[in-house]
Coordinates of C-alpha atoms in Angstrom, one line a residue:
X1 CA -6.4 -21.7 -4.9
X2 CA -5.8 -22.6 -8.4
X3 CA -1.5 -22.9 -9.3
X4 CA -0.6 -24.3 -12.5
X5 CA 0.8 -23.3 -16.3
X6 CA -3.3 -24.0 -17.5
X7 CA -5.8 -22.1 -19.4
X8 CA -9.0 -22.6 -17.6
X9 CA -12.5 -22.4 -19.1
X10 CA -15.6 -21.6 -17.5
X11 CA -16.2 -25.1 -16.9
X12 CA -14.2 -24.7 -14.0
X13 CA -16.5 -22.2 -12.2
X14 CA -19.9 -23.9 -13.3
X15 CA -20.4 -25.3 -10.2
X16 CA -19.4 -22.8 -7.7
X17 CA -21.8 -20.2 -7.4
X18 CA -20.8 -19.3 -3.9
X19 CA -17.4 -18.8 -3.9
X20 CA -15.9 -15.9 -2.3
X21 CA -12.2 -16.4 -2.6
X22 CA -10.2 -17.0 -5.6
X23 CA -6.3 -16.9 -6.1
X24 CA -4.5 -18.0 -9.0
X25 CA -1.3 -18.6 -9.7
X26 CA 0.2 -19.3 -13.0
X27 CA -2.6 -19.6 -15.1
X28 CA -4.7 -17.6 -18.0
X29 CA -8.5 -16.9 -17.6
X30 CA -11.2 -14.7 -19.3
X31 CA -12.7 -12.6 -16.1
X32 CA -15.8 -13.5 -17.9
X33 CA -16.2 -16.9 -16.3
X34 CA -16.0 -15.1 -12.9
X35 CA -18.5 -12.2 -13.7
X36 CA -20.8 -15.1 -15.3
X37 CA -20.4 -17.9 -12.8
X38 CA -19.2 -16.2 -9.5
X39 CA -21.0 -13.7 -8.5
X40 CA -20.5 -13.5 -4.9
X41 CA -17.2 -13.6 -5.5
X42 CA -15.3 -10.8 -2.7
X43 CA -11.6 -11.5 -3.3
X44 CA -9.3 -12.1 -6.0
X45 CA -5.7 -12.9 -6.1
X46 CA -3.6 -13.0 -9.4
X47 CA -0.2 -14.5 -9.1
X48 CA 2.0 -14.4 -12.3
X49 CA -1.6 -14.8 -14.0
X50 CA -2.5 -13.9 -17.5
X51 CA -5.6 -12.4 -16.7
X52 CA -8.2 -10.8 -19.4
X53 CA -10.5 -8.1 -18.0
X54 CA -13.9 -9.5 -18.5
X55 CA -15.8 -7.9 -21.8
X56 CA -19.1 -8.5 -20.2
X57 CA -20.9 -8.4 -16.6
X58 CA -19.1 -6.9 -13.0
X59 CA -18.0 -8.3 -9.8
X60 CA -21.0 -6.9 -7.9
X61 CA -19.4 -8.5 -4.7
X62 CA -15.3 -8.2 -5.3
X63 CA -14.0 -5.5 -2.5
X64 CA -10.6 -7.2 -2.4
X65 CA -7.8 -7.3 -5.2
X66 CA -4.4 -8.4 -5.5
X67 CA -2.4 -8.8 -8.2
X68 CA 1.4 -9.7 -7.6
X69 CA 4.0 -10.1 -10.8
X70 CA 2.3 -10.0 -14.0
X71 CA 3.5 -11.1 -16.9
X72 CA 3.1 -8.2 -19.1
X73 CA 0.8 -5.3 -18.0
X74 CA -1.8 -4.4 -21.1
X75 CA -3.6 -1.6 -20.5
X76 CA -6.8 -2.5 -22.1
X77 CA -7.3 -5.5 -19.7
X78 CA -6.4 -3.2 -16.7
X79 CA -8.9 -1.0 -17.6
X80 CA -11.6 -3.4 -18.1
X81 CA -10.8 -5.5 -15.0
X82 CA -11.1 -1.7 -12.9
X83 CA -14.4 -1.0 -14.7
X84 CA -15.8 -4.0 -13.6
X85 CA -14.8 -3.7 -9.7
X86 CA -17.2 -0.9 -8.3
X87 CA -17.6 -1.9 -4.9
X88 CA -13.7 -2.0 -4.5
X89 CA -12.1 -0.9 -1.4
X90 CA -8.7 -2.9 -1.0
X91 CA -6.7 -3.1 -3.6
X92 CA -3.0 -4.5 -3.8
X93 CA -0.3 -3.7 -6.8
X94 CA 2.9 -5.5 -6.6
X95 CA 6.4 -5.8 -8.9
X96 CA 4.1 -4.8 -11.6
X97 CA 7.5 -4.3 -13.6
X98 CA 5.6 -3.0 -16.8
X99 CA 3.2 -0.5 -15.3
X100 CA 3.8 2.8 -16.7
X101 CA 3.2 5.9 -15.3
X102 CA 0.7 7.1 -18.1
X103 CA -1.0 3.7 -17.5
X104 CA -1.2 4.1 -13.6
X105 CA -2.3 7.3 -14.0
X106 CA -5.5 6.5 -16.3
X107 CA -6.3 4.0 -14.3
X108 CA -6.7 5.9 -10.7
X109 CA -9.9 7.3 -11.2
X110 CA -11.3 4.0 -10.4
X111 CA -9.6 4.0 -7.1
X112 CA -11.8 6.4 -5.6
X113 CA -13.7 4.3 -3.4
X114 CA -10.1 2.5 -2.2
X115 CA -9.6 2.5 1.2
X116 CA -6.6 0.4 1.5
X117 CA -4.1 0.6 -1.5
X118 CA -0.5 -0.8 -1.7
X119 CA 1.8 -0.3 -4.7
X120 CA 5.1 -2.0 -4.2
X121 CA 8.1 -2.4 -6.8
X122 CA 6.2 -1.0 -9.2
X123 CA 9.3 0.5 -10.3
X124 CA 8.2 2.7 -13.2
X125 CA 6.2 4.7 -11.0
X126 CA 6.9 8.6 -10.3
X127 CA 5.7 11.8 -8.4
X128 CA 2.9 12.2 -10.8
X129 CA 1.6 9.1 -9.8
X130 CA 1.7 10.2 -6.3
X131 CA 0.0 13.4 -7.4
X132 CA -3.1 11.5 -9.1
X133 CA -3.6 9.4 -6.1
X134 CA -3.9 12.2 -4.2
X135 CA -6.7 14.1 -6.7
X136 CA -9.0 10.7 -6.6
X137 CA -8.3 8.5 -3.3
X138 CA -10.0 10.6 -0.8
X139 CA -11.1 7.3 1.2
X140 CA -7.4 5.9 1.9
X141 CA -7.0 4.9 5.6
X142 CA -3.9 2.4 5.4
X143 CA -1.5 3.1 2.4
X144 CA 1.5 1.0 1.5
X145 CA 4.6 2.9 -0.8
X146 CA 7.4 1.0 0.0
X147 CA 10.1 0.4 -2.6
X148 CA 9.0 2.9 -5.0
X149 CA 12.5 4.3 -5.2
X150 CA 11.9 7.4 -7.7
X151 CA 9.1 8.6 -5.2
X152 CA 10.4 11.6 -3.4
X153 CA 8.9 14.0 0.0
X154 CA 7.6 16.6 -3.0
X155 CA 5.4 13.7 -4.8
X156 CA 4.3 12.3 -1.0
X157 CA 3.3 15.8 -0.2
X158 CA 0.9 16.4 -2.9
X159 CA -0.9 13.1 -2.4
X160 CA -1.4 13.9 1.5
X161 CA -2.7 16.9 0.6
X162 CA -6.4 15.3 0.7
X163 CA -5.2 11.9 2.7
X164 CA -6.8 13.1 6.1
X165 CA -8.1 9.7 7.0
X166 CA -4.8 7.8 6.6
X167 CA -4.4 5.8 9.8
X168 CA -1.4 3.4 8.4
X169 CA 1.6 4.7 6.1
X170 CA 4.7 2.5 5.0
X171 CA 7.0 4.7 3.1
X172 CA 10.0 2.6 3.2
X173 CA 12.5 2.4 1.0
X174 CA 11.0 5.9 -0.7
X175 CA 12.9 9.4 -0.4
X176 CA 10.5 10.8 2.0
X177 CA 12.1 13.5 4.2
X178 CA 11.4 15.5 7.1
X179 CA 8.7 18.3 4.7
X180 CA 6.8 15.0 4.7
X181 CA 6.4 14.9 8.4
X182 CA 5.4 17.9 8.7
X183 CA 2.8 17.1 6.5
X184 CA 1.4 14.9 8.8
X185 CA 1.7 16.3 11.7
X186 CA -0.2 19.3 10.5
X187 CA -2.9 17.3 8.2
X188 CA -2.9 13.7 8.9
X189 CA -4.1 13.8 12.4
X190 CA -5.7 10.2 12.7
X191 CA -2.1 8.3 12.2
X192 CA -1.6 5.2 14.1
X193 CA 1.2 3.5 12.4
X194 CA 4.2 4.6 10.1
X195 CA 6.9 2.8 8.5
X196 CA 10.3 4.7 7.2
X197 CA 12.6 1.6 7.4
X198 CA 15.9 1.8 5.5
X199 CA 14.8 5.6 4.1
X200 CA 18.1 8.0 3.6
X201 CA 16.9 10.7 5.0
X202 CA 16.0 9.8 8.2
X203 CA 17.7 11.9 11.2
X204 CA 17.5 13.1 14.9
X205 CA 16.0 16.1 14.0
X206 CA 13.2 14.4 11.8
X207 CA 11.9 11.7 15.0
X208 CA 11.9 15.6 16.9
X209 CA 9.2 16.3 14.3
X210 CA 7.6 12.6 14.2
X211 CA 7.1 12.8 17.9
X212 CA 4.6 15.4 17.2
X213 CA 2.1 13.3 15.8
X214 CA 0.2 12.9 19.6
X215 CA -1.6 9.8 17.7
X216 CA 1.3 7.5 16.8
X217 CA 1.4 3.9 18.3
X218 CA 3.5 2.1 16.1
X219 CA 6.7 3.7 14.7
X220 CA 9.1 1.5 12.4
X221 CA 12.8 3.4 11.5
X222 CA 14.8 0.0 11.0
X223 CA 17.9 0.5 9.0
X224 CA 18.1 4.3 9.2
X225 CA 21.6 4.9 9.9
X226 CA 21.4 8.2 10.9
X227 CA 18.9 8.3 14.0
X228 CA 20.6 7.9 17.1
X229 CA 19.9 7.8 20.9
X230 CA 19.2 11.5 20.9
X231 CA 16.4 10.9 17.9
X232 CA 15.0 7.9 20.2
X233 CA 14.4 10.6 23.1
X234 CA 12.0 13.3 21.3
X235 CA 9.3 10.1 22.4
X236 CA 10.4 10.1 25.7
X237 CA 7.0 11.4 26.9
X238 CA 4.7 10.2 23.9
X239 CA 1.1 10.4 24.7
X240 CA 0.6 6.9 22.6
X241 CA 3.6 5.6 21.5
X242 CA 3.6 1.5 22.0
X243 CA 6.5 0.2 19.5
X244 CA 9.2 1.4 17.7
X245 CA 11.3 -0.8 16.1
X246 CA 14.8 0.3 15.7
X247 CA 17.0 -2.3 14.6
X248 CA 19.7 -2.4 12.7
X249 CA 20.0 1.4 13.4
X250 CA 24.0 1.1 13.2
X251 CA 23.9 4.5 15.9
X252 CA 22.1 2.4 18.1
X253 CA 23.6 -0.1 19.9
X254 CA 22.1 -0.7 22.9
X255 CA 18.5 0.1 23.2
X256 CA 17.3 -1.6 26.3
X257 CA 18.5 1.5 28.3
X258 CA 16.8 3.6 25.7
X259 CA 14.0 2.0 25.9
X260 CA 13.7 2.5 30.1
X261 CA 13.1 6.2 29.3
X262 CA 10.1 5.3 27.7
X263 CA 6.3 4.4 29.1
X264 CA 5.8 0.6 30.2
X265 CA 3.7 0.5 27.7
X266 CA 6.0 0.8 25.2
X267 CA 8.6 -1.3 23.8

């Protein structure tokens, strides 16, 4: 873990030719060092990092990214830091403040072997976005969407369309309504866990339609205002169902009796 307003040279990697985890916060570096001197490097975090996409070599090891509030997003060094990355399979956008749709959108077709990709407060971000995802990332098994406020049930649609193997969804905070679930009830049919905390259009009549997904174990509707009681019943006799976290549901107010409808298994 490197933290510090520094430029660092590839004196700093010399003599680390086995390291496998790198983050840095707060700091500017050529990804040339790490292609050069790191090559068995397999995860990289970049915090509030001025980071140059390397002009030369690859991460032949890297499967794991993260980068988290960068200063200013430049193209040119997202696409050569994505070129570089072949063997990627989790990968981690957040409050990337700068990142424009037209530069998101370029940059997916480097995603395709992604199998776990989360894009928070990228608040630029649009339904065309959600559309490319879902035209390159035929791989994703856990997907992360929360915040994106602009992203609506119509842009969510298109990129389930070819997200069969999704096992984990966290649409929170997104416009997703109840054409969504029935999107996954009728193609994602390997769902295990879904998150829809604090979404507005969350009713009674959409947990009816979410209790149709026979695979569900872990259902989080925090904050929706709307679901009551009633809503909480459609899992009454769930096949799978284990959690469901309902607070701050302001129509629910006392879920322990709720909650002895359910399996013992459940809670």
């Amino acid at each position: 873990n490197i933290s510090g307003n520094i430029a660092l040279n590839s004196n700093v990697f010399k003599d680390n030719p086995f390291l496998q985890t790198l983050k840095l916060e707060y700091v500017k570096l050529d990804g040339s060092h790490l292609t050069q001197h790191c090559p068995n490097l397999k995860k990289l975090s970049l915090v509030w990092s001025d980071f140059i996409g390397p002009k030369k070599g690859v991460f032949q090891q890297l499967t794991i990214l993260h980068i988290t509030y960068q200063n200013t997003c430049v193209y040119d060094t997202l696409l050569k830091l994505f070129r570089s990355t072949p063997k990627l399979t989790v990968l981690s956008l957040t409050g990337l403040l700068d990142m424009t749709v037209n530069m998101f959108n370029q940059l997916v077709p480097y995603f395709q072997n992604v199998t776990t990709l989360v894009i928070k407060r990228c608040t630029l971000l649009n339904n065309d976005c959600m559309v490319q995802i879902g035209n390159y990332c035929h791989e994703l098994q856990e997907l992360d969407l929360s915040d994106l406020g602009d992203i609506s049930g119509d842009g969510i649609i298109a990129l389930l369309v070819s997200a069969w193997n999704l096992r984990c969804l966290d649409l929170s905070c997104t416009k997703t309504d109840d054409k969504v679930f029935g999107m996954l009830v009728k193609r994602v049919l390997k769902l295990e866990k879904l998150a829809i905390s604090a979404c507005p259009f969350i009713q009674d009549e959409s947990m009816k339609i979410l209790s149709k997904i026979s695979t569900l174990k872990h259902l989080d509707i925090s904050e929706c205002k709307y679901v009551s009681p009633e809503g909480l019943y459609a899992f009454t006799h769930h096949p799978r169902i284990k959690l469901i976290n309902a607070l701050n549901c302001q129509s629910i107010e006392k879920q322990e009796i709720i909650l002895n409808q359910f399996s013992p298994h459940c809670h």
